[in-house]
Short mmCIF file of C-alpha atoms in Angstrom, two decimals:
data_model
loop_
_atom_site.label_atom_id
_atom_site.label_comp_id
_atom_site.label_asym_id
_atom_site.label_seq_id
_atom_site.Cartn_x
_atom_site.Cartn_y
_atom_site.Cartn_z
CA GLN A 12 0.18 -0.03 -0.12
CA VAL A 13 1.24 3.66 -0.98
CA GLN A 14 -0.15 6.67 1.26
CA LEU A 15 0.09 9.80 -0.15
CA VAL A 16 0.28 13.28 2.54
CA GLU A 17 0.39 16.81 0.45
CA SER A 18 0.80 20.02 1.61
CA GLY A 19 1.90 23.79 0.89
CA GLY A 20 -1.98 25.06 0.01
CA GLY A 21 -3.00 27.67 1.18
CA LEU A 22 -4.53 31.24 0.01
CA VAL A 23 -2.98 33.89 -2.22
CA GLN A 24 -3.11 36.64 -4.39
CA ALA A 25 -3.31 36.73 -7.99
CA GLY A 26 0.08 36.75 -9.63
CA GLY A 27 1.30 35.01 -5.94
CA SER A 28 2.95 31.63 -5.80
CA LEU A 29 2.53 28.79 -3.86
CA ARG A 30 4.55 25.38 -3.46
CA LEU A 31 2.58 21.91 -3.02
CA SER A 32 4.62 18.92 -1.67
CA CYS A 33 3.45 15.38 -2.05
CA GLU A 34 5.26 12.90 0.02
CA ALA A 35 5.31 8.83 -0.68
CA SER A 36 5.41 6.53 1.88
CA GLY A 37 4.92 2.29 2.09
CA SER A 38 5.55 0.77 -0.94
CA ILE A 39 7.03 3.07 -2.97
CA PHE A 40 9.01 0.59 -4.83
CA ASN A 41 9.17 1.35 -8.74
CA LEU A 42 6.12 3.97 -8.63
CA ASN A 43 7.49 5.99 -11.33
CA PHE A 44 4.48 8.24 -12.07
CA MET A 45 3.59 11.16 -10.03
CA GLY A 46 1.33 13.53 -10.85
CA TRP A 47 -1.03 16.58 -9.36
CA TYR A 48 -4.95 17.21 -9.91
CA ARG A 49 -7.20 19.59 -8.68
CA GLN A 50 -10.79 19.90 -8.96
CA ALA A 51 -13.24 23.00 -8.77
CA PRO A 52 -16.48 22.79 -6.90
CA GLY A 53 -18.70 21.15 -9.75
CA LYS A 54 -16.42 20.73 -12.07
CA GLN A 55 -14.16 16.77 -12.89
CA ARG A 56 -11.05 15.81 -11.72
CA ASP A 57 -7.79 17.49 -14.02
CA LEU A 58 -4.34 16.41 -14.28
CA VAL A 59 -2.38 19.24 -14.28
CA ALA A 60 1.12 18.02 -14.38
CA SER A 61 2.57 14.71 -13.96
CA ILE A 62 6.04 13.49 -13.79
CA GLN A 63 7.10 9.67 -14.79
CA ASP A 64 10.50 7.99 -14.21
CA SER A 65 11.90 11.16 -12.85
CA ALA A 66 12.47 12.60 -16.45
CA THR A 67 9.11 12.92 -18.40
CA THR A 68 6.87 15.55 -18.13
CA TYR A 69 3.48 17.01 -19.08
CA TYR A 70 0.90 19.66 -18.38
CA ALA A 71 -2.11 20.93 -19.16
CA ASP A 72 -2.13 23.82 -21.54
CA SER A 73 -3.53 26.40 -18.96
CA VAL A 74 -0.93 26.04 -16.61
CA LYS A 75 2.51 25.77 -19.07
CA GLY A 76 4.28 28.21 -18.49
CA ARG A 77 3.76 28.86 -15.00
CA PHE A 78 3.78 25.49 -13.01
CA THR A 79 6.46 23.44 -12.62
CA VAL A 80 5.98 19.55 -11.95
CA SER A 81 9.65 18.24 -10.05
CA ARG A 82 10.57 15.13 -7.85
CA ASP A 83 12.84 14.28 -5.59
CA ASN A 84 13.61 10.45 -4.89
CA ALA A 85 15.98 10.71 -1.99
CA LYS A 86 12.43 12.16 -0.18
CA SER A 87 10.02 10.40 -2.23
CA THR A 88 8.27 13.72 -2.62
CA VAL A 89 7.11 15.44 -5.64
CA TYR A 90 6.58 18.94 -6.01
CA LEU A 91 4.20 21.75 -7.70
CA GLN A 92 5.73 25.02 -8.24
CA MET A 93 2.80 27.44 -9.06
CA ASN A 94 3.98 30.66 -10.04
CA SER A 95 1.97 33.49 -11.33
CA LEU A 96 -1.46 31.96 -10.15
CA LYS A 97 -4.72 33.40 -11.31
CA PRO A 98 -8.45 32.81 -9.95
CA GLU A 99 -9.06 30.43 -11.83
CA ASP A 100 -6.21 28.04 -10.36
CA THR A 101 -8.61 27.88 -7.56
CA ALA A 102 -9.38 24.26 -6.46
CA VAL A 103 -8.33 21.24 -4.13
CA TYR A 104 -5.08 19.80 -5.78
CA PHE A 105 -4.69 16.17 -5.46
CA CYS A 106 -1.52 14.38 -5.35
CA HIS A 107 -1.66 10.81 -7.50
CA ALA A 108 0.87 7.91 -8.45
CA HIS A 109 1.24 4.45 -10.09
CA ARG A 110 3.52 2.42 -11.48
CA VAL A 111 4.23 2.03 -15.12
CA ILE A 112 5.28 -1.57 -15.70
CA GLY A 113 5.44 -2.46 -19.32
CA GLY A 114 3.36 0.04 -20.79
CA LEU A 115 0.58 -0.57 -18.28
CA ALA A 116 -0.75 1.46 -15.51
CA THR A 117 -1.13 -0.26 -12.18
CA GLY A 118 -1.82 0.38 -8.81
CA ASN A 119 -4.08 3.88 -8.27
CA TYR A 120 -3.06 6.08 -5.03
CA TRP A 121 -4.44 9.63 -3.99
CA GLY A 122 -3.64 12.12 -1.36
CA GLN A 123 -6.19 13.74 0.48
CA GLY A 124 -6.53 16.92 -1.32
CA THR A 125 -5.28 20.37 -0.26
CA GLN A 126 -7.19 23.63 -0.90
CA VAL A 127 -5.48 26.29 -3.31
CA THR A 128 -7.45 29.70 -3.17
CA VAL A 129 -6.12 32.40 -5.31
CA SER A 130 -8.30 35.58 -5.03
CA SER A 131 -8.43 38.27 -7.33
#
């Protein structure tokens, strides 16, 4: 089993920055895909950014150039640096992880979520 614990959310003014952290514990061997999703009230949960094998990154178009995802394997932690925040970035941010083995995704682990609120 894998446990994911997020931290770093909060209230910030538009144009400001926040850094989210997600620490993994438990059976983290070969946990090569980690990502951040967000869900605003009344909307679906969408992938914001991800990092696979500590090298391949993905960003949603809405956050490209503003958000940066990174991973510290020594600390079993993935980060999401969020700059130039906009009110539309307001959402609960969830950390997600799974394993990709032979091209197939296995496991499905989620954190409890952390609220990010951007005021205008």
